[in-house]
Short mmCIF file of N, CA and C in Angstrom, two decimals:
data_model
loop_
_atom_site.label_atom_id
_atom_site.label_comp_id
_atom_site.label_asym_id
_atom_site.label_seq_id
_atom_site.Cartn_x
_atom_site.Cartn_y
_atom_site.Cartn_z
N UNK A 25 5.01 14.20 67.44
CA UNK A 25 4.96 12.79 68.70
C UNK A 25 6.06 12.16 68.39
N UNK A 26 6.57 12.16 69.76
CA UNK A 26 8.00 11.66 70.53
C UNK A 26 8.00 9.85 70.64
N UNK A 27 8.37 9.30 70.06
CA UNK A 27 8.56 7.30 70.65
C UNK A 27 9.95 7.21 71.06
N UNK A 28 9.86 6.35 72.08
CA UNK A 28 11.24 6.46 72.56
C UNK A 28 10.65 4.54 73.41
N UNK A 29 11.70 3.99 72.60
CA UNK A 29 12.32 2.62 73.35
C UNK A 29 12.88 2.44 74.79
N UNK A 30 12.54 2.06 75.66
CA UNK A 30 13.59 1.56 76.98
C UNK A 30 13.16 0.44 77.30
N UNK A 31 14.59 0.02 77.79
CA UNK A 31 14.87 -1.45 78.91
C UNK A 31 13.89 -1.10 79.88
N UNK A 32 13.32 -1.65 80.32
CA UNK A 32 11.99 -1.86 81.22
C UNK A 32 13.16 -1.42 82.72
N UNK A 33 12.39 -1.02 83.92
CA UNK A 33 13.16 -0.85 84.91
C UNK A 33 11.76 -0.86 85.62
N UNK A 34 12.50 -1.05 87.01
CA UNK A 34 11.68 -0.75 88.23
C UNK A 34 10.48 0.81 88.17
N UNK A 35 11.21 1.70 87.22
CA UNK A 35 10.68 3.06 87.27
C UNK A 35 9.34 2.68 86.29
N UNK A 36 9.19 1.88 85.62
CA UNK A 36 8.08 1.14 84.66
C UNK A 36 6.90 0.95 85.24
N UNK A 37 7.23 0.30 86.44
CA UNK A 37 6.05 -0.96 87.14
C UNK A 37 4.72 -0.03 87.18
N UNK A 38 4.74 0.99 87.24
CA UNK A 38 3.34 1.15 87.39
C UNK A 38 2.49 1.54 85.92
N UNK A 39 3.76 1.67 85.30
CA UNK A 39 2.95 2.43 83.78
C UNK A 39 2.84 0.59 83.12
N UNK A 40 3.27 -0.27 83.39
CA UNK A 40 3.59 -1.29 83.12
C UNK A 40 2.00 -2.15 83.74
N UNK A 41 2.13 -2.05 84.68
CA UNK A 41 0.70 -2.92 85.11
C UNK A 41 -0.86 -1.89 84.63
N UNK A 42 -0.41 -0.77 84.28
CA UNK A 42 -1.61 0.12 84.15
C UNK A 42 -1.79 -0.60 82.80
N UNK A 43 -0.76 -0.85 81.84
CA UNK A 43 -0.97 -0.56 80.25
C UNK A 43 -1.65 -2.57 80.25
N UNK A 44 -1.24 -3.44 80.60
CA UNK A 44 -0.74 -4.58 81.16
C UNK A 44 -2.55 -5.09 81.61
N UNK A 45 -2.97 -4.32 82.10
CA UNK A 45 -4.82 -4.34 82.90
C UNK A 45 -5.34 -3.97 81.89
N UNK A 46 -5.19 -2.47 81.17
CA UNK A 46 -5.84 -1.58 80.16
C UNK A 46 -5.95 -2.31 78.42
N UNK A 47 -4.95 -3.03 78.09
CA UNK A 47 -4.91 -2.64 76.80
C UNK A 47 -5.78 -4.36 76.32
N UNK A 48 -6.21 -4.05 75.02
CA UNK A 48 -6.97 -4.90 74.13
C UNK A 48 -6.29 -6.24 74.19
N UNK A 49 -7.06 -7.23 74.87
CA UNK A 49 -6.40 -8.40 74.80
C UNK A 49 -7.17 -9.90 73.33
N UNK A 50 -7.89 -9.43 72.60
CA UNK A 50 -8.41 -10.32 71.85
C UNK A 50 -7.67 -10.99 71.09
N UNK A 51 -6.47 -10.49 70.88
CA UNK A 51 -5.07 -11.05 69.51
C UNK A 51 -3.72 -11.10 70.60
N UNK A 52 -3.93 -11.38 71.94
CA UNK A 52 -2.94 -11.29 72.64
C UNK A 52 -2.50 -12.86 73.44
N UNK A 53 -1.48 -13.63 73.45
CA UNK A 53 -1.30 -14.71 74.18
C UNK A 53 -1.84 -14.67 75.83
N UNK A 54 -2.30 -15.71 76.00
CA UNK A 54 -3.33 -15.95 77.16
C UNK A 54 -1.92 -16.10 78.35
N UNK A 55 -0.33 -16.28 77.77
CA UNK A 55 0.45 -16.31 79.11
C UNK A 55 0.57 -15.04 79.93
N UNK A 56 -0.24 -13.38 79.58
CA UNK A 56 -0.45 -12.56 79.87
C UNK A 56 -1.21 -12.25 80.69
N UNK A 57 -0.76 -12.08 82.08
CA UNK A 57 -1.86 -12.51 82.91
C UNK A 57 -2.60 -11.10 83.08
N UNK A 58 -4.24 -11.85 83.72
CA UNK A 58 -4.70 -10.82 84.11
C UNK A 58 -5.87 -10.98 85.26
N UNK A 59 -5.43 -10.59 86.08
CA UNK A 59 -5.40 -8.85 86.35
C UNK A 59 -3.92 -9.09 86.26
N UNK A 60 -3.18 -7.80 86.10
CA UNK A 60 -1.42 -8.16 85.92
C UNK A 60 -1.37 -7.55 87.46
N UNK A 61 -0.67 -7.96 87.76
CA UNK A 61 -0.06 -7.20 89.28
C UNK A 61 1.22 -6.72 89.98
N UNK A 62 1.32 -6.62 91.20
CA UNK A 62 2.61 -5.85 91.44
C UNK A 62 3.74 -7.18 91.18
N UNK A 63 3.46 -8.53 91.63
CA UNK A 63 4.15 -9.42 90.90
C UNK A 63 4.95 -9.78 89.50
N UNK A 64 3.35 -9.94 88.92
CA UNK A 64 3.64 -9.78 87.47
C UNK A 64 4.95 -8.82 86.73
N UNK A 65 4.52 -7.59 87.14
CA UNK A 65 5.52 -6.63 86.75
C UNK A 65 6.96 -7.20 87.41
N UNK A 66 7.14 -7.47 88.28
CA UNK A 66 8.44 -7.62 89.13
C UNK A 66 9.22 -8.81 88.81
N UNK A 67 8.34 -9.80 88.18
CA UNK A 67 8.82 -10.70 87.33
C UNK A 67 9.44 -10.76 86.06
N UNK A 68 8.48 -9.94 85.35
CA UNK A 68 8.81 -9.55 84.05
C UNK A 68 10.10 -8.39 84.06
N UNK A 69 10.04 -7.35 85.02
CA UNK A 69 11.46 -6.40 84.64
C UNK A 69 12.48 -7.39 85.20
N UNK A 70 12.49 -8.36 85.93
CA UNK A 70 13.73 -9.48 86.62
C UNK A 70 14.06 -9.95 85.32
N UNK A 71 12.87 -10.77 84.82
CA UNK A 71 13.11 -11.83 83.94
C UNK A 71 13.88 -11.16 82.23
N UNK A 72 13.85 -9.79 81.99
CA UNK A 72 13.80 -9.10 80.99
C UNK A 72 15.76 -8.85 81.11
N UNK A 73 15.97 -8.08 82.11
CA UNK A 73 16.98 -7.86 82.61
C UNK A 73 18.34 -9.04 83.03
N UNK A 74 17.67 -10.22 83.12
CA UNK A 74 18.43 -11.43 83.20
C UNK A 74 18.71 -11.94 81.77
N UNK A 75 17.70 -11.81 81.00
CA UNK A 75 17.97 -12.22 79.37
C UNK A 75 18.52 -11.35 78.12
N UNK A 76 18.18 -9.98 78.41
CA UNK A 76 18.16 -9.05 77.95
C UNK A 76 19.59 -8.75 77.16
N UNK A 77 19.46 -9.54 75.56
CA UNK A 77 20.63 -9.14 74.84
C UNK A 77 21.17 -10.57 74.54
N UNK A 78 20.58 -11.77 75.30
CA UNK A 78 21.03 -13.35 75.92
C UNK A 78 19.70 -13.81 74.45
N UNK A 79 18.53 -14.05 75.15
CA UNK A 79 17.99 -14.60 74.25
C UNK A 79 16.66 -13.87 74.10
N UNK A 80 17.05 -12.33 74.03
CA UNK A 80 15.75 -11.86 73.67
C UNK A 80 16.09 -9.90 73.70
N UNK A 81 15.30 -9.38 73.57
CA UNK A 81 15.01 -7.91 73.53
C UNK A 81 14.11 -7.43 74.15
N UNK A 82 13.42 -6.88 74.73
CA UNK A 82 12.39 -6.33 75.49
C UNK A 82 12.43 -4.59 75.38
N UNK A 83 11.61 -4.11 75.07
CA UNK A 83 11.01 -2.41 75.30
C UNK A 83 9.58 -2.36 75.89
N UNK A 84 9.99 -1.26 76.83
CA UNK A 84 8.20 -0.61 76.72
C UNK A 84 7.90 0.70 75.57
N UNK A 85 7.20 0.93 75.76
CA UNK A 85 7.03 2.44 74.00
C UNK A 85 6.87 3.52 75.25
N UNK A 86 7.34 3.76 74.80
CA UNK A 86 6.75 6.07 75.31
C UNK A 86 6.59 6.19 74.47
N UNK A 87 5.31 7.33 74.28
CA UNK A 87 4.81 8.39 73.23
C UNK A 87 4.58 9.45 74.22
N UNK A 88 5.61 10.13 73.77
CA UNK A 88 5.40 11.21 74.39
C UNK A 88 5.52 11.22 75.87
N UNK A 89 6.08 10.56 76.46
CA UNK A 89 6.64 10.82 77.77
C UNK A 89 5.29 9.84 79.00
N UNK A 90 4.76 9.16 77.79
CA UNK A 90 3.46 8.11 78.54
C UNK A 90 3.98 6.67 78.48
N UNK A 91 3.68 5.56 79.06
CA UNK A 91 4.03 4.69 78.75
C UNK A 91 3.01 3.90 77.78
N UNK A 92 2.92 3.26 76.61
CA UNK A 92 1.65 3.02 75.73
C UNK A 92 1.85 1.84 75.46
N UNK A 93 2.81 0.99 75.35
CA UNK A 93 2.62 -0.21 74.90
C UNK A 93 4.14 -1.02 75.20
N UNK A 94 4.49 -2.37 74.98
CA UNK A 94 5.73 -2.84 75.06
C UNK A 94 5.88 -3.86 73.52
N UNK A 95 7.28 -4.41 73.23
CA UNK A 95 7.37 -4.75 72.32
C UNK A 95 8.54 -5.64 72.50
N UNK A 96 9.06 -6.80 71.70
CA UNK A 96 9.85 -7.64 72.35
C UNK A 96 10.18 -8.64 70.84
N UNK A 97 11.38 -9.22 71.00
CA UNK A 97 11.83 -9.90 70.21
C UNK A 97 12.54 -11.18 71.16
N UNK A 98 12.16 -12.56 70.75
CA UNK A 98 12.70 -13.55 72.10
C UNK A 98 12.97 -14.70 70.93
N UNK A 99 14.29 -14.85 71.25
CA UNK A 99 15.15 -16.02 70.41
C UNK A 99 14.29 -17.45 70.37
N UNK A 100 14.29 -18.06 69.70
CA UNK A 100 13.76 -19.79 69.76
C UNK A 100 15.13 -20.45 70.28
N UNK A 101 14.69 -21.55 70.17
CA UNK A 101 15.79 -22.82 70.76
C UNK A 101 15.56 -24.05 69.81
N UNK A 102 16.76 -24.74 70.09
CA UNK A 102 16.85 -25.85 69.33
C UNK A 102 17.22 -25.74 67.97
N UNK A 103 16.59 -26.23 67.20
CA UNK A 103 16.63 -26.10 65.53
C UNK A 103 16.29 -24.68 65.05
N UNK A 104 15.57 -24.45 66.25
CA UNK A 104 15.09 -22.99 65.70
C UNK A 104 15.80 -21.88 65.91
N UNK A 105 16.98 -22.17 66.74
CA UNK A 105 17.60 -21.00 67.58
C UNK A 105 18.19 -20.18 66.47
N UNK A 106 18.05 -20.03 65.61
CA UNK A 106 18.50 -18.85 64.75
C UNK A 106 17.29 -17.95 64.06
N UNK A 107 16.21 -18.22 64.58
CA UNK A 107 14.68 -17.46 64.54
C UNK A 107 14.22 -17.35 66.17
N UNK A 108 13.36 -15.89 65.78
CA UNK A 108 12.95 -14.93 67.13
C UNK A 108 12.00 -14.66 66.66
N UNK A 109 10.82 -14.82 67.77
CA UNK A 109 9.91 -13.96 67.11
C UNK A 109 9.41 -12.61 67.91
N UNK A 110 8.37 -11.83 67.47
CA UNK A 110 8.31 -10.56 67.66
C UNK A 110 7.16 -10.83 68.28
N UNK A 111 6.58 -9.62 69.25
CA UNK A 111 5.28 -9.61 70.11
C UNK A 111 5.24 -7.83 70.17
N UNK A 112 4.11 -7.49 70.54
CA UNK A 112 3.35 -6.14 71.09
C UNK A 112 2.38 -6.06 71.19
N UNK A 113 2.16 -5.01 72.09
CA UNK A 113 0.97 -4.50 72.70
C UNK A 113 0.87 -2.84 72.45
N UNK A 114 -0.03 -2.56 72.09
CA UNK A 114 -0.14 -1.38 72.51
C UNK A 114 -1.45 -0.43 73.13
N UNK A 115 -1.36 0.27 73.63
CA UNK A 115 -3.01 0.95 74.16
C UNK A 115 -3.95 1.37 72.59
N UNK A 116 -5.33 1.04 72.96
CA UNK A 116 -6.26 1.40 71.51
C UNK A 116 -5.92 2.56 71.10
N UNK A 117 -5.84 3.62 72.41
CA UNK A 117 -5.52 5.01 71.98
C UNK A 117 -4.74 5.70 70.81
N UNK A 118 -3.66 4.67 71.15
CA UNK A 118 -2.48 4.60 70.07
C UNK A 118 -2.67 3.84 68.73
N UNK A 119 -3.43 3.16 68.38
CA UNK A 119 -3.50 2.51 67.07
C UNK A 119 -3.25 3.32 65.82
N UNK A 120 -3.06 2.73 64.91
CA UNK A 120 -2.99 3.42 63.56
C UNK A 120 -1.83 4.76 63.46
N UNK A 121 -1.60 5.08 64.28
CA UNK A 121 -1.02 6.07 64.23
C UNK A 121 0.60 6.20 63.52
N UNK A 122 1.07 4.58 63.07
CA UNK A 122 2.52 4.43 63.40
C UNK A 122 3.40 3.79 63.51
N UNK A 123 2.87 4.35 65.43
CA UNK A 123 3.65 3.91 66.63
C UNK A 123 4.39 2.08 66.96
N UNK A 124 3.74 1.48 66.15
CA UNK A 124 3.70 0.04 66.76
C UNK A 124 4.48 -0.07 65.21
N UNK A 125 4.35 0.41 64.26
CA UNK A 125 5.53 0.43 63.02
C UNK A 125 6.99 1.03 63.04
N UNK A 126 6.96 1.95 64.22
CA UNK A 126 7.87 2.35 64.03
C UNK A 126 8.80 1.65 64.99
N UNK A 127 8.05 1.48 66.38
CA UNK A 127 8.95 0.23 67.45
C UNK A 127 9.15 -1.25 66.65
N UNK A 128 8.19 -1.62 65.39
CA UNK A 128 8.85 -2.98 65.39
C UNK A 128 9.92 -2.65 64.44
N UNK A 129 10.07 -1.46 63.19
CA UNK A 129 11.49 -1.57 62.96
C UNK A 129 12.43 -1.51 63.91
N UNK A 130 12.33 -0.40 64.74
CA UNK A 130 13.46 -0.12 65.81
C UNK A 130 14.10 -1.43 66.43
N UNK A 131 12.70 -2.06 66.71
CA UNK A 131 13.36 -3.46 67.39
C UNK A 131 14.15 -4.50 66.77
N UNK A 132 13.80 -3.93 65.45
CA UNK A 132 14.19 -5.56 64.91
C UNK A 132 15.93 -5.24 64.39
N UNK A 133 15.80 -3.72 64.36
CA UNK A 133 17.40 -4.03 64.15
C UNK A 133 18.33 -3.44 65.00
N UNK A 134 18.05 -3.96 66.33
CA UNK A 134 18.75 -3.93 67.82
C UNK A 134 18.96 -5.30 67.76
N UNK A 135 17.56 -6.30 67.39
CA UNK A 135 17.54 -7.87 67.52
C UNK A 135 18.63 -8.30 66.49
N UNK A 136 18.82 -8.19 65.53
CA UNK A 136 19.63 -8.42 64.32
C UNK A 136 20.83 -8.28 64.50
N UNK A 137 21.20 -6.74 65.47
CA UNK A 137 22.50 -6.59 65.57
C UNK A 137 23.32 -7.08 67.59
N UNK A 138 22.17 -7.57 67.90
CA UNK A 138 22.79 -8.13 69.32
C UNK A 138 22.42 -9.96 69.96
N UNK A 139 21.53 -10.09 68.53
CA UNK A 139 21.42 -11.55 69.12
C UNK A 139 21.73 -12.56 68.05
N UNK A 140 22.16 -13.46 68.28
CA UNK A 140 22.88 -14.69 67.47
C UNK A 140 21.87 -15.02 66.34
N UNK A 141 20.47 -14.25 65.18
CA UNK A 141 19.39 -14.38 64.54
C UNK A 141 19.51 -14.53 63.01
N UNK A 142 19.12 -14.98 62.42
CA UNK A 142 18.88 -14.66 60.95
C UNK A 142 17.78 -14.14 60.13
N UNK A 143 16.86 -14.60 60.86
CA UNK A 143 14.97 -14.01 60.80
C UNK A 143 14.71 -13.74 62.08
N UNK A 144 13.50 -13.40 61.56
CA UNK A 144 12.45 -12.88 63.13
C UNK A 144 11.10 -13.18 62.56
N UNK A 145 10.00 -13.68 63.30
CA UNK A 145 9.09 -14.30 62.77
C UNK A 145 7.82 -13.51 63.31
N UNK A 146 7.25 -13.06 62.95
CA UNK A 146 5.86 -12.13 62.74
C UNK A 146 4.74 -13.27 63.03
N UNK A 147 3.43 -13.46 64.08
CA UNK A 147 2.76 -14.53 64.11
C UNK A 147 1.47 -13.34 63.85
N UNK A 148 0.27 -13.31 63.49
CA UNK A 148 -1.02 -12.79 63.92
C UNK A 148 -1.82 -13.71 63.71
N UNK A 149 -3.34 -13.13 64.00
CA UNK A 149 -4.44 -14.15 64.02
C UNK A 149 -5.13 -13.56 62.47
N UNK A 150 -5.58 -14.10 61.84
CA UNK A 150 -6.06 -13.59 60.52
C UNK A 150 -7.19 -12.65 60.30
N UNK A 151 -7.63 -12.35 61.44
CA UNK A 151 -8.86 -11.51 61.24
C UNK A 151 -8.47 -10.00 61.88
N UNK A 152 -6.58 -10.18 62.18
CA UNK A 152 -6.41 -9.08 63.24
C UNK A 152 -5.34 -7.96 61.84
N UNK A 153 -6.02 -7.41 61.13
CA UNK A 153 -5.83 -6.65 60.02
C UNK A 153 -4.71 -5.74 60.43
N UNK A 154 -4.43 -5.25 61.97
CA UNK A 154 -3.64 -4.29 61.89
C UNK A 154 -2.70 -4.68 62.38
N UNK A 155 -2.54 -5.53 63.01
CA UNK A 155 -1.27 -6.49 63.24
C UNK A 155 -0.59 -6.36 61.80
N UNK A 156 -0.77 -7.63 61.01
CA UNK A 156 -0.50 -7.49 59.59
C UNK A 156 -0.06 -6.33 59.02
N UNK A 157 -0.63 -5.26 59.03
CA UNK A 157 -0.33 -3.78 58.25
C UNK A 157 0.94 -3.32 59.19
N UNK A 158 0.93 -3.62 61.07
CA UNK A 158 2.72 -3.27 61.13
C UNK A 158 3.70 -4.12 60.79
N UNK A 159 3.22 -5.30 60.22
CA UNK A 159 4.57 -6.01 60.37
C UNK A 159 4.63 -5.97 58.65
N UNK A 160 4.06 -6.13 57.90
CA UNK A 160 3.76 -5.19 56.24
C UNK A 160 5.11 -4.10 56.39
N UNK A 161 4.35 -3.19 57.01
CA UNK A 161 4.95 -1.89 56.77
C UNK A 161 6.62 -1.92 57.76
N UNK A 162 6.74 -2.95 58.22
CA UNK A 162 8.18 -3.21 58.94
C UNK A 162 8.95 -3.64 58.21
N UNK A 163 8.26 -4.05 57.00
CA UNK A 163 9.45 -5.31 56.03
C UNK A 163 8.79 -6.69 56.21
N UNK A 164 8.44 -7.11 56.93
CA UNK A 164 8.00 -8.47 57.06
C UNK A 164 7.20 -9.15 55.63
N UNK A 165 7.63 -10.42 55.29
CA UNK A 165 6.97 -10.90 54.13
C UNK A 165 5.87 -12.15 54.32
N UNK A 166 4.72 -11.90 53.74
CA UNK A 166 3.85 -13.12 54.04
C UNK A 166 4.32 -14.63 53.78
N UNK A 167 4.32 -15.36 54.50
CA UNK A 167 4.99 -16.67 54.16
C UNK A 167 4.11 -17.96 54.36
N UNK A 168 2.54 -17.88 55.09
CA UNK A 168 1.63 -18.49 54.76
C UNK A 168 0.67 -18.49 56.10
N UNK A 169 -0.14 -19.49 56.13
CA UNK A 169 -1.13 -19.67 56.87
C UNK A 169 -1.54 -20.94 57.28
N UNK A 170 -1.80 -20.90 59.16
CA UNK A 170 -1.89 -22.19 59.47
C UNK A 170 -3.34 -22.15 59.82
N UNK A 171 -4.19 -23.24 59.42
CA UNK A 171 -5.61 -23.26 59.75
C UNK A 171 -5.95 -23.29 61.09
N UNK A 172 -6.65 -23.32 60.82
CA UNK A 172 -6.97 -23.73 62.66
C UNK A 172 -6.40 -23.65 63.94
N UNK A 173 -5.66 -22.69 63.92
CA UNK A 173 -3.75 -22.80 65.06
C UNK A 173 -4.60 -22.09 66.14
N UNK A 174 -5.04 -21.36 66.49
CA UNK A 174 -5.26 -20.73 67.98
C UNK A 174 -6.77 -21.09 68.12
N UNK A 175 -6.95 -21.07 69.52
CA UNK A 175 -8.16 -20.98 70.24
C UNK A 175 -8.45 -19.92 71.21
N UNK A 176 -8.84 -18.79 71.04
CA UNK A 176 -8.69 -17.75 72.10
C UNK A 176 -10.18 -17.35 72.57
N UNK A 177 -10.12 -17.44 73.39
CA UNK A 177 -11.75 -17.11 74.61
C UNK A 177 -12.68 -17.76 73.49
N UNK A 178 -12.79 -19.33 73.53
CA UNK A 178 -13.58 -20.35 72.97
C UNK A 178 -14.05 -20.12 71.10
N UNK A 179 -13.16 -19.18 70.41
CA UNK A 179 -13.08 -18.95 69.03
C UNK A 179 -11.73 -19.58 68.54
N UNK A 180 -12.20 -19.84 67.28
CA UNK A 180 -11.10 -20.76 66.56
C UNK A 180 -10.40 -19.53 65.55
N UNK A 181 -9.00 -19.63 65.31
CA UNK A 181 -8.27 -18.50 64.69
C UNK A 181 -7.77 -18.98 63.64
N UNK A 182 -7.53 -18.90 62.33
CA UNK A 182 -6.05 -19.07 61.50
C UNK A 182 -5.08 -17.83 61.99
N UNK A 183 -3.99 -18.77 62.02
CA UNK A 183 -2.70 -17.71 62.34
C UNK A 183 -1.98 -17.76 60.99
N UNK A 184 -1.84 -16.66 60.63
CA UNK A 184 -0.95 -16.44 59.76
C UNK A 184 0.60 -15.86 60.41
N UNK A 185 1.87 -16.38 59.12
CA UNK A 185 3.22 -16.12 59.38
C UNK A 185 3.76 -15.26 58.57
N UNK A 186 4.94 -14.61 58.94
CA UNK A 186 5.55 -13.56 58.01
C UNK A 186 6.95 -13.69 58.58
N UNK A 187 7.54 -13.32 57.68
CA UNK A 187 9.02 -13.21 57.78
C UNK A 187 9.87 -12.54 57.63
N UNK A 188 10.60 -12.22 58.71
CA UNK A 188 11.77 -10.83 58.17
C UNK A 188 13.28 -11.60 58.32
N UNK A 189 14.10 -11.45 57.24
CA UNK A 189 15.35 -12.00 57.21
C UNK A 189 16.36 -10.88 57.47
N UNK A 190 17.67 -11.39 57.97
CA UNK A 190 18.50 -10.30 58.64
C UNK A 190 18.96 -9.46 57.35
N UNK A 191 19.00 -10.74 55.80
CA UNK A 191 19.98 -10.54 54.85
C UNK A 191 18.97 -8.88 54.22
N UNK A 192 17.81 -8.65 54.48
CA UNK A 192 16.98 -7.84 53.68
C UNK A 192 17.13 -6.44 54.66
N UNK A 193 17.66 -6.29 55.58
CA UNK A 193 17.79 -4.88 55.92
C UNK A 193 18.96 -4.65 55.56
#
């Protein structure tokens, strides 16, 4: 299995649209539009090009030549400016194969090298054990649970916080 992280470009647009329209959304932020349109893909590709290496790191995940997911680390601001948040999604058919874990390890190394940060925060809904495992295997440590912190599709979830410190890499 060949896993490649790539800075998104116009050539990824169709794959990105297919990904964002097919991905399991149960645990994703509502800021990801649905349906995901040409305009959404154009905006995202432009935004990532403008902010890459300045306030975040964005990658599409290719597995054996097919766009299978995306992953990002976005730096926070104000008093949280030395922290960044990791986010990712992967098509269901690629789950439980170590792909998200490998992508997380790689992008964290890139983020610590290129961004002025000292930690990366990973958040997951308490019921999303797959995401918890990705973060654990990527070296993140559990830091706590925020009770009833997320409302998604009329359901209330606890939000778990994990952290990865630059000094631990």
